[in-house]
mmCIF file of C-alpha atoms in Angstrom:
data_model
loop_
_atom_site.group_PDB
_atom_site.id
_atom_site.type_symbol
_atom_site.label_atom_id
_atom_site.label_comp_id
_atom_site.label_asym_id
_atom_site.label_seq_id
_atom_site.Cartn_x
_atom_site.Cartn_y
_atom_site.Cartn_z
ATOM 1 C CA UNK V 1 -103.282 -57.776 0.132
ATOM 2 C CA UNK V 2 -100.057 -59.506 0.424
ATOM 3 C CA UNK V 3 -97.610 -60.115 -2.516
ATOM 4 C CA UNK V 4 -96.242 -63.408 -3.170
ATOM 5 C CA UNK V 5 -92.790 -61.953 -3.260
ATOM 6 C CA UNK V 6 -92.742 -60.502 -0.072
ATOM 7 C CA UNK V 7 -94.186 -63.684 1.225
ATOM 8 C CA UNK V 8 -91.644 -66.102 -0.545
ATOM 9 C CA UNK V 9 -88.907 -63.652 0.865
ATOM 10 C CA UNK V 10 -90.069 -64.338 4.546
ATOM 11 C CA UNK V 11 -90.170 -68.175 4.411
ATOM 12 C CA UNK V 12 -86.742 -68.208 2.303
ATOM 13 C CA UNK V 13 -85.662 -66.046 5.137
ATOM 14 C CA UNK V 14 -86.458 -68.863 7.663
ATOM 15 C CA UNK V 15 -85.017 -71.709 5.727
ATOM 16 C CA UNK V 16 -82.143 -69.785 5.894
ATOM 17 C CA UNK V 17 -81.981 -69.435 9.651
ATOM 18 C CA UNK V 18 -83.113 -73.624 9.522
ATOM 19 C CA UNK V 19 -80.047 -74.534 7.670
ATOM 20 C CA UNK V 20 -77.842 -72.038 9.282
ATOM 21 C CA UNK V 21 -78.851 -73.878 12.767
ATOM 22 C CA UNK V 22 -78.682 -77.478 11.215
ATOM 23 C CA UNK V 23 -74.840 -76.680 9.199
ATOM 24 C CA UNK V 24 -73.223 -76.930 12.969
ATOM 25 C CA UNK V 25 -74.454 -80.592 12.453
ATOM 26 C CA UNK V 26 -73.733 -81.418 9.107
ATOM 27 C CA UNK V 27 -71.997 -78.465 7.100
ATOM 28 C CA UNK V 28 -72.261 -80.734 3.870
ATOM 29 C CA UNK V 29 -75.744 -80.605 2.928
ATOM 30 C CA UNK V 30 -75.192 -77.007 2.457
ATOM 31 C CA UNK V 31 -72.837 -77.185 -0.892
ATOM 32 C CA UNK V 32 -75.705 -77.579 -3.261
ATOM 33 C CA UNK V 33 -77.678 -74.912 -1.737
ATOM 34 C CA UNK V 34 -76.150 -71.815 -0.737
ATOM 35 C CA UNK V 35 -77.997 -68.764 0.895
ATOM 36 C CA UNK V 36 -78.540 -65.888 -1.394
ATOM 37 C CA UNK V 37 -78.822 -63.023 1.772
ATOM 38 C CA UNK V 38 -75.536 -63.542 3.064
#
């Protein structure tokens, strides 16, 4: 059985790495929504 938490923790987890990889680009898009695990 998996838990929704766990499961919402793993694809946060990549949209973190996904906007980590895409702020080189365009480090303003990132104001608004700043990662929580850092």
């Amino acid at each position: 059985m998996i838990s929704y938490q766990w499961l919402a923790e793993m694809v946060s987890m990549i949209f973190i790495v996904i906007k980590k990889e895409r702020s080189y680009d365009r480090p303003g898009k990132n104001i608004n929504s700043q990662p929580r695990l850092l």
